[in-house]
Amino acid sequence: AGSLMTTKLSQPQSTLAKSLTSTSTNAPYFKALESTEIPSYMIKCPSNGLCSRLPPDCMTCNTNYSCVYGKPATFDCQVKPHVHCVDEKNQEQENFTINMTCQFCWQLATSDYVCTNSTNCMTVSCPRQRYNATCTVRDHIHCLGNRVFPKMLYCNWTGGYKWSTALALSITLGGFGADRFYLGQWREGLGKLFSFGGLGIWTLIDVLLIGVGYVGPADGSLYI
């Protein structure tokens, strides 16, 4: 069962609700409450937009058991109560289909969800520390499974490399690959050394890339 897949279960009515709704004087009161109450998911549901572009919280979809992992699949969906949407012909509809990749939410690319940060991480640690994060899928992404899930993530850490040192080496000795050697990128360093910094072009590009922080240490750590 997934985040798009909502199973409707019949809930037994409580004794208190039965006693209240059985009287004719209280029945209209409960109907009035039901008609005026706005579900919390309505905040995310635009009115009169395309049904196929609604956020997952605005719809209920059936599981497609024939879908193949990693392949495109079609799912039959229905809008939730109080949600109004239209098709490509601007006709209001309740039942529609959406196309998505057959995969669980925790298998999405890191750019498709947002995770909490840890305040207890050590920036210098060997081996690298991990922490338990809670991740939430972005509103426009469709996936199977729970849209909020736990995930083990690496702490932000540093291996002791200084940005100022890398930039200085790139400016002064970049033609000999000193900046790349310093950052642990030996292949790139050798390439710059034997090509004389790509005849100067590679050297200029590296000065820019290191200056903006795009090129960093080979071990994935942060500058200090």
PDB file of C-alpha atoms in Angstrom:
ATOM      1  CA  ALA A   1       0.000   0.000   0.000  1.00  0.00           C
ATOM      2  CA  GLY A   2       1.351   3.403  -0.806  1.00  0.00           C
ATOM      3  CA  SER A   3       0.919   7.056  -0.164  1.00  0.00           C
ATOM      4  CA  LEU A   4      -1.207   7.240  -3.284  1.00  0.00           C
ATOM      5  CA  MET A   5      -3.068   4.123  -2.242  1.00  0.00           C
ATOM      6  CA  THR A   6      -5.702   4.807   0.426  1.00  0.00           C
ATOM      7  CA  THR A   7      -7.715   1.886   1.724  1.00  0.00           C
ATOM      8  CA  LYS A   8     -11.193   2.722   2.904  1.00  0.00           C
ATOM      9  CA  LEU A   9     -11.982   1.029   6.182  1.00  0.00           C
ATOM     10  CA  SER A  10     -15.340   1.072   7.878  1.00  0.00           C
ATOM     11  CA  GLN A  11     -15.059   2.539  11.358  1.00  0.00           C
ATOM     12  CA  PRO A  12     -17.561   1.458  13.986  1.00  0.00           C
ATOM     13  CA  GLN A  13     -19.648   4.344  15.174  1.00  0.00           C
ATOM     14  CA  SER A  14     -19.116   5.195  18.827  1.00  0.00           C
ATOM     15  CA  THR A  15     -21.902   4.809  21.364  1.00  0.00           C
ATOM     16  CA  LEU A  16     -21.870   8.531  22.044  1.00  0.00           C
ATOM     17  CA  ALA A  17     -22.269   9.381  18.365  1.00  0.00           C
ATOM     18  CA  LYS A  18     -25.154   6.911  18.064  1.00  0.00           C
ATOM     19  CA  SER A  19     -26.974   8.400  21.018  1.00  0.00           C
ATOM     20  CA  LEU A  20     -26.537  11.926  19.708  1.00  0.00           C
ATOM     21  CA  THR A  21     -27.489  11.243  16.113  1.00  0.00           C
ATOM     22  CA  SER A  22     -30.503   9.195  17.120  1.00  0.00           C
ATOM     23  CA  THR A  23     -32.300  12.291  18.359  1.00  0.00           C
ATOM     24  CA  SER A  24     -33.970  14.489  15.809  1.00  0.00           C
ATOM     25  CA  THR A  25     -32.863  17.685  17.549  1.00  0.00           C
ATOM     26  CA  ASN A  26     -29.141  16.960  17.262  1.00  0.00           C
ATOM     27  CA  ALA A  27     -29.051  15.462  13.759  1.00  0.00           C
ATOM     28  CA  PRO A  28     -29.212  18.819  11.886  1.00  0.00           C
ATOM     29  CA  TYR A  29     -26.444  20.127  14.138  1.00  0.00           C
ATOM     30  CA  PHE A  30     -24.056  17.357  13.101  1.00  0.00           C
ATOM     31  CA  LYS A  31     -24.977  17.754   9.430  1.00  0.00           C
ATOM     32  CA  ALA A  32     -24.175  21.441   9.644  1.00  0.00           C
ATOM     33  CA  LEU A  33     -20.763  20.681  11.100  1.00  0.00           C
ATOM     34  CA  GLU A  34     -20.000  18.159   8.358  1.00  0.00           C
ATOM     35  CA  SER A  35     -20.987  20.590   5.614  1.00  0.00           C
ATOM     36  CA  THR A  36     -18.877  23.496   6.903  1.00  0.00           C
ATOM     37  CA  GLU A  37     -15.762  21.615   8.012  1.00  0.00           C
ATOM     38  CA  ILE A  38     -12.868  21.947   5.541  1.00  0.00           C
ATOM     39  CA  PRO A  39     -10.358  19.056   5.429  1.00  0.00           C
ATOM     40  CA  SER A  40      -6.741  19.975   6.170  1.00  0.00           C
ATOM     41  CA  TYR A  41      -5.536  18.653   2.796  1.00  0.00           C
ATOM     42  CA  MET A  42      -7.548  21.344   0.989  1.00  0.00           C
ATOM     43  CA  ILE A  43      -4.729  23.813   1.673  1.00  0.00           C
ATOM     44  CA  LYS A  44      -2.594  21.969  -0.893  1.00  0.00           C
ATOM     45  CA  CYS A  45      -5.372  21.427  -3.452  1.00  0.00           C
ATOM     46  CA  PRO A  46      -5.792  24.176  -6.076  1.00  0.00           C
ATOM     47  CA  SER A  47      -9.343  24.685  -7.290  1.00  0.00           C
ATOM     48  CA  ASN A  48     -10.307  23.977 -10.921  1.00  0.00           C
ATOM     49  CA  GLY A  49      -6.788  22.941 -11.938  1.00  0.00           C
ATOM     50  CA  LEU A  50      -5.879  19.879 -13.975  1.00  0.00           C
ATOM     51  CA  CYS A  51      -6.662  16.694 -12.049  1.00  0.00           C
ATOM     52  CA  SER A  52      -3.475  15.018 -13.260  1.00  0.00           C
ATOM     53  CA  ARG A  53      -1.398  17.798 -11.718  1.00  0.00           C
ATOM     54  CA  LEU A  54      -2.930  17.721  -8.257  1.00  0.00           C
ATOM     55  CA  PRO A  55      -0.587  17.000  -5.329  1.00  0.00           C
ATOM     56  CA  PRO A  56      -0.769  13.398  -4.055  1.00  0.00           C
ATOM     57  CA  ASP A  57      -2.520  14.540  -0.860  1.00  0.00           C
ATOM     58  CA  CYS A  58      -5.542  15.582  -2.940  1.00  0.00           C
ATOM     59  CA  MET A  59      -6.256  12.195  -4.489  1.00  0.00           C
ATOM     60  CA  THR A  60      -6.734   8.506  -3.765  1.00  0.00           C
ATOM     61  CA  CYS A  61      -5.211   6.027  -6.200  1.00  0.00           C
ATOM     62  CA  ASN A  62      -5.435   2.277  -6.669  1.00  0.00           C
ATOM     63  CA  THR A  63      -2.297   0.164  -6.540  1.00  0.00           C
ATOM     64  CA  ASN A  64      -1.048  -0.986  -9.925  1.00  0.00           C
ATOM     65  CA  TYR A  65       0.262  -4.451  -9.061  1.00  0.00           C
ATOM     66  CA  SER A  66       1.480  -5.038 -12.604  1.00  0.00           C
ATOM     67  CA  CYS A  67       3.929  -2.137 -12.629  1.00  0.00           C
ATOM     68  CA  VAL A  68       7.616  -2.916 -13.053  1.00  0.00           C
ATOM     69  CA  TYR A  69      10.094  -1.198 -10.744  1.00  0.00           C
ATOM     70  CA  GLY A  70      11.763   1.782 -12.389  1.00  0.00           C
ATOM     71  CA  LYS A  71       9.384   1.773 -15.359  1.00  0.00           C
ATOM     72  CA  PRO A  72       6.586   4.253 -16.164  1.00  0.00           C
ATOM     73  CA  ALA A  73       3.160   3.100 -14.959  1.00  0.00           C
ATOM     74  CA  THR A  74      -0.439   4.335 -15.059  1.00  0.00           C
ATOM     75  CA  PHE A  75      -2.568   4.579 -11.920  1.00  0.00           C
ATOM     76  CA  ASP A  76      -6.340   5.023 -11.636  1.00  0.00           C
ATOM     77  CA  CYS A  77      -7.124   7.844  -9.226  1.00  0.00           C
ATOM     78  CA  GLN A  78     -10.070   9.687  -7.709  1.00  0.00           C
ATOM     79  CA  VAL A  79     -10.159  13.143  -6.146  1.00  0.00           C
ATOM     80  CA  LYS A  80     -10.834  13.400  -2.428  1.00  0.00           C
ATOM     81  CA  PRO A  81     -14.049  15.020  -1.125  1.00  0.00           C
ATOM     82  CA  HIS A  82     -14.342  18.799  -1.622  1.00  0.00           C
ATOM     83  CA  VAL A  83     -11.593  18.788  -4.281  1.00  0.00           C
ATOM     84  CA  HIS A  84     -12.605  20.209  -7.676  1.00  0.00           C
ATOM     85  CA  CYS A  85     -10.482  19.703 -10.786  1.00  0.00           C
ATOM     86  CA  VAL A  86     -10.881  19.519 -14.569  1.00  0.00           C
ATOM     87  CA  ASP A  87      -9.493  17.600 -17.534  1.00  0.00           C
ATOM     88  CA  GLU A  88      -7.723  18.984 -20.614  1.00  0.00           C
ATOM     89  CA  LYS A  89     -11.113  20.041 -22.047  1.00  0.00           C
ATOM     90  CA  ASN A  90     -11.914  22.050 -18.907  1.00  0.00           C
ATOM     91  CA  GLN A  91     -14.591  19.535 -17.908  1.00  0.00           C
ATOM     92  CA  GLU A  92     -14.901  18.764 -14.211  1.00  0.00           C
ATOM     93  CA  GLN A  93     -14.030  15.156 -13.379  1.00  0.00           C
ATOM     94  CA  GLU A  94     -13.589  12.945 -10.361  1.00  0.00           C
ATOM     95  CA  ASN A  95     -11.921   9.868 -11.866  1.00  0.00           C
ATOM     96  CA  PHE A  96      -8.721  10.164 -13.874  1.00  0.00           C
ATOM     97  CA  THR A  97      -5.332   8.517 -14.459  1.00  0.00           C
ATOM     98  CA  ILE A  98      -1.809   9.685 -13.688  1.00  0.00           C
ATOM     99  CA  ASN A  99       1.544   8.531 -15.025  1.00  0.00           C
ATOM    100  CA  MET A 100       4.428   8.004 -12.640  1.00  0.00           C
ATOM    101  CA  THR A 101       7.524   5.875 -12.173  1.00  0.00           C
ATOM    102  CA  CYS A 102       6.973   2.601 -10.336  1.00  0.00           C
ATOM    103  CA  GLN A 103       9.128   3.102  -7.237  1.00  0.00           C
ATOM    104  CA  PHE A 104       8.798   3.599  -3.506  1.00  0.00           C
ATOM    105  CA  CYS A 105       9.259   7.022  -1.944  1.00  0.00           C
ATOM    106  CA  TRP A 106      12.459   6.084  -0.129  1.00  0.00           C
ATOM    107  CA  GLN A 107      13.971   5.083  -3.489  1.00  0.00           C
ATOM    108  CA  LEU A 108      13.571   8.579  -4.967  1.00  0.00           C
ATOM    109  CA  ALA A 109      16.485  10.812  -5.874  1.00  0.00           C
ATOM    110  CA  THR A 110      17.691  13.015  -3.020  1.00  0.00           C
ATOM    111  CA  SER A 111      16.410  16.105  -4.832  1.00  0.00           C
ATOM    112  CA  ASP A 112      12.824  14.774  -4.614  1.00  0.00           C
ATOM    113  CA  TYR A 113      12.546  14.927  -0.821  1.00  0.00           C
ATOM    114  CA  VAL A 114      13.585  17.121   2.104  1.00  0.00           C
ATOM    115  CA  CYS A 115      15.162  15.712   5.279  1.00  0.00           C
ATOM    116  CA  THR A 116      15.679  17.055   8.771  1.00  0.00           C
ATOM    117  CA  ASN A 117      19.146  18.095   9.873  1.00  0.00           C
ATOM    118  CA  SER A 118      20.935  16.734  12.922  1.00  0.00           C
ATOM    119  CA  THR A 119      22.305  19.007  15.642  1.00  0.00           C
ATOM    120  CA  ASN A 120      24.454  16.263  17.213  1.00  0.00           C
ATOM    121  CA  CYS A 121      26.734  15.477  14.266  1.00  0.00           C
ATOM    122  CA  MET A 122      30.513  15.571  14.628  1.00  0.00           C
ATOM    123  CA  THR A 123      32.176  17.516  11.818  1.00  0.00           C
ATOM    124  CA  VAL A 124      35.448  15.621  12.221  1.00  0.00           C
ATOM    125  CA  SER A 125      34.996  11.881  12.571  1.00  0.00           C
ATOM    126  CA  CYS A 126      36.493   8.716  11.124  1.00  0.00           C
ATOM    127  CA  PRO A 127      34.642   6.797   9.893  1.00  0.00           C
ATOM    128  CA  ARG A 128      31.998   9.340   8.901  1.00  0.00           C
ATOM    129  CA  GLN A 129      29.083   9.565  11.293  1.00  0.00           C
ATOM    130  CA  ARG A 130      25.488   8.978  10.274  1.00  0.00           C
ATOM    131  CA  TYR A 131      22.286  10.198  11.856  1.00  0.00           C
ATOM    132  CA  ASN A 132      18.603   9.256  11.727  1.00  0.00           C
ATOM    133  CA  ALA A 133      16.687  11.776   9.620  1.00  0.00           C
ATOM    134  CA  THR A 134      13.002  12.120   8.816  1.00  0.00           C
ATOM    135  CA  CYS A 135      12.434  12.796   5.124  1.00  0.00           C
ATOM    136  CA  THR A 136       9.312  14.170   3.426  1.00  0.00           C
ATOM    137  CA  VAL A 137       8.607  13.874  -0.296  1.00  0.00           C
ATOM    138  CA  ARG A 138       8.051  17.149  -2.148  1.00  0.00           C
ATOM    139  CA  ASP A 139       4.427  17.962  -2.940  1.00  0.00           C
ATOM    140  CA  HIS A 140       4.679  17.582  -6.730  1.00  0.00           C
ATOM    141  CA  ILE A 141       6.356  14.142  -6.629  1.00  0.00           C
ATOM    142  CA  HIS A 142       4.307  10.919  -6.908  1.00  0.00           C
ATOM    143  CA  CYS A 143       5.613   7.668  -5.449  1.00  0.00           C
ATOM    144  CA  LEU A 144       4.580   4.454  -3.721  1.00  0.00           C
ATOM    145  CA  GLY A 145       4.731   3.904   0.027  1.00  0.00           C
ATOM    146  CA  ASN A 146       4.812   6.388   2.867  1.00  0.00           C
ATOM    147  CA  ARG A 147       5.589   9.972   1.882  1.00  0.00           C
ATOM    148  CA  VAL A 148       7.314  10.505   5.232  1.00  0.00           C
ATOM    149  CA  PHE A 149      10.041   7.967   5.943  1.00  0.00           C
ATOM    150  CA  PRO A 150      13.203   7.553   8.050  1.00  0.00           C
ATOM    151  CA  LYS A 151      16.616   7.554   6.411  1.00  0.00           C
ATOM    152  CA  MET A 152      20.224   7.232   7.575  1.00  0.00           C
ATOM    153  CA  LEU A 153      22.233  10.198   6.285  1.00  0.00           C
ATOM    154  CA  TYR A 154      25.887  11.154   6.555  1.00  0.00           C
ATOM    155  CA  CYS A 155      26.778  14.086   8.774  1.00  0.00           C
ATOM    156  CA  ASN A 156      28.305  17.132   7.159  1.00  0.00           C
ATOM    157  CA  TRP A 157      32.000  16.838   7.897  1.00  0.00           C
ATOM    158  CA  THR A 158      35.396  18.204   6.975  1.00  0.00           C
ATOM    159  CA  GLY A 159      38.643  16.474   6.189  1.00  0.00           C
ATOM    160  CA  GLY A 160      40.703  19.571   7.022  1.00  0.00           C
ATOM    161  CA  TYR A 161      40.901  21.077   3.540  1.00  0.00           C
ATOM    162  CA  LYS A 162      40.924  24.875   3.437  1.00  0.00           C
ATOM    163  CA  TRP A 163      39.115  26.756   0.691  1.00  0.00           C
ATOM    164  CA  SER A 164      41.601  29.615   0.852  1.00  0.00           C
ATOM    165  CA  THR A 165      44.538  27.239   0.337  1.00  0.00           C
ATOM    166  CA  ALA A 166      42.860  25.509  -2.607  1.00  0.00           C
ATOM    167  CA  LEU A 167      42.094  28.865  -4.247  1.00  0.00           C
ATOM    168  CA  ALA A 168      45.631  30.162  -3.695  1.00  0.00           C
ATOM    169  CA  LEU A 169      47.140  27.027  -5.229  1.00  0.00           C
ATOM    170  CA  SER A 170      44.741  27.264  -8.170  1.00  0.00           C
ATOM    171  CA  ILE A 171      45.798  30.855  -8.879  1.00  0.00           C
ATOM    172  CA  THR A 172      49.554  30.396  -8.431  1.00  0.00           C
ATOM    173  CA  LEU A 173      50.311  26.771  -9.317  1.00  0.00           C
ATOM    174  CA  GLY A 174      47.104  25.703 -11.032  1.00  0.00           C
ATOM    175  CA  GLY A 175      48.916  25.162 -14.305  1.00  0.00           C
ATOM    176  CA  PHE A 176      50.813  22.304 -12.685  1.00  0.00           C
ATOM    177  CA  GLY A 177      47.689  20.759 -11.111  1.00  0.00           C
ATOM    178  CA  ALA A 178      48.693  21.697  -7.541  1.00  0.00           C
ATOM    179  CA  ASP A 179      45.119  22.612  -6.643  1.00  0.00           C
ATOM    180  CA  ARG A 180      43.756  19.257  -7.796  1.00  0.00           C
ATOM    181  CA  PHE A 181      46.554  17.354  -6.059  1.00  0.00           C
ATOM    182  CA  TYR A 182      45.793  19.231  -2.832  1.00  0.00           C
ATOM    183  CA  LEU A 183      42.117  18.279  -3.031  1.00  0.00           C
ATOM    184  CA  GLY A 184      42.962  14.613  -3.568  1.00  0.00           C
ATOM    185  CA  GLN A 185      41.945  14.568  -7.227  1.00  0.00           C
ATOM    186  CA  TRP A 186      45.048  12.864  -8.605  1.00  0.00           C
ATOM    187  CA  ARG A 187      43.786  12.037 -12.087  1.00  0.00           C
ATOM    188  CA  GLU A 188      42.724  15.613 -12.763  1.00  0.00           C
ATOM    189  CA  GLY A 189      45.988  16.848 -11.269  1.00  0.00           C
ATOM    190  CA  LEU A 190      48.054  14.676 -13.609  1.00  0.00           C
ATOM    191  CA  GLY A 191      45.929  15.795 -16.542  1.00  0.00           C
ATOM    192  CA  LYS A 192      46.612  19.443 -15.764  1.00  0.00           C
ATOM    193  CA  LEU A 193      50.307  18.783 -15.159  1.00  0.00           C
ATOM    194  CA  PHE A 194      50.968  17.110 -18.508  1.00  0.00           C
ATOM    195  CA  SER A 195      48.754  19.494 -20.486  1.00  0.00           C
ATOM    196  CA  PHE A 196      50.189  22.622 -18.827  1.00  0.00           C
ATOM    197  CA  GLY A 197      46.826  23.431 -17.329  1.00  0.00           C
ATOM    198  CA  GLY A 198      45.017  22.719 -20.562  1.00  0.00           C
ATOM    199  CA  LEU A 199      47.153  25.475 -22.154  1.00  0.00           C
ATOM    200  CA  GLY A 200      45.849  27.821 -19.495  1.00  0.00           C
ATOM    201  CA  ILE A 201      42.142  27.292 -20.190  1.00  0.00           C
ATOM    202  CA  TRP A 202      41.701  24.530 -17.631  1.00  0.00           C
ATOM    203  CA  THR A 203      43.597  26.642 -15.081  1.00  0.00           C
ATOM    204  CA  LEU A 204      41.250  29.612 -15.510  1.00  0.00           C
ATOM    205  CA  ILE A 205      38.178  27.370 -15.293  1.00  0.00           C
ATOM    206  CA  ASP A 206      39.431  25.752 -12.076  1.00  0.00           C
ATOM    207  CA  VAL A 207      40.077  29.135 -10.478  1.00  0.00           C
ATOM    208  CA  LEU A 208      36.437  29.990 -11.116  1.00  0.00           C
ATOM    209  CA  LEU A 209      35.056  26.612 -10.004  1.00  0.00           C
ATOM    210  CA  ILE A 210      37.084  26.523  -6.787  1.00  0.00           C
ATOM    211  CA  GLY A 211      36.303  30.170  -6.126  1.00  0.00           C
ATOM    212  CA  VAL A 212      32.546  29.531  -6.117  1.00  0.00           C
ATOM    213  CA  GLY A 213      32.964  26.264  -4.198  1.00  0.00           C
ATOM    214  CA  TYR A 214      31.792  24.002  -7.028  1.00  0.00           C
ATOM    215  CA  VAL A 215      34.996  21.927  -6.926  1.00  0.00           C
ATOM    216  CA  GLY A 216      35.738  20.520  -3.494  1.00  0.00           C
ATOM    217  CA  PRO A 217      37.712  17.756  -1.772  1.00  0.00           C
ATOM    218  CA  ALA A 218      37.644  14.353  -3.460  1.00  0.00           C
ATOM    219  CA  ASP A 219      36.392  12.646  -0.279  1.00  0.00           C
ATOM    220  CA  GLY A 220      33.174  14.678  -0.321  1.00  0.00           C
ATOM    221  CA  SER A 221      33.977  16.623   2.828  1.00  0.00           C
ATOM    222  CA  LEU A 222      33.405  20.341   3.363  1.00  0.00           C
ATOM    223  CA  TYR A 223      35.962  23.137   3.313  1.00  0.00           C
ATOM    224  CA  ILE A 224      37.003  24.706   6.604  1.00  0.00           C
TER     225      ILE A 224
END
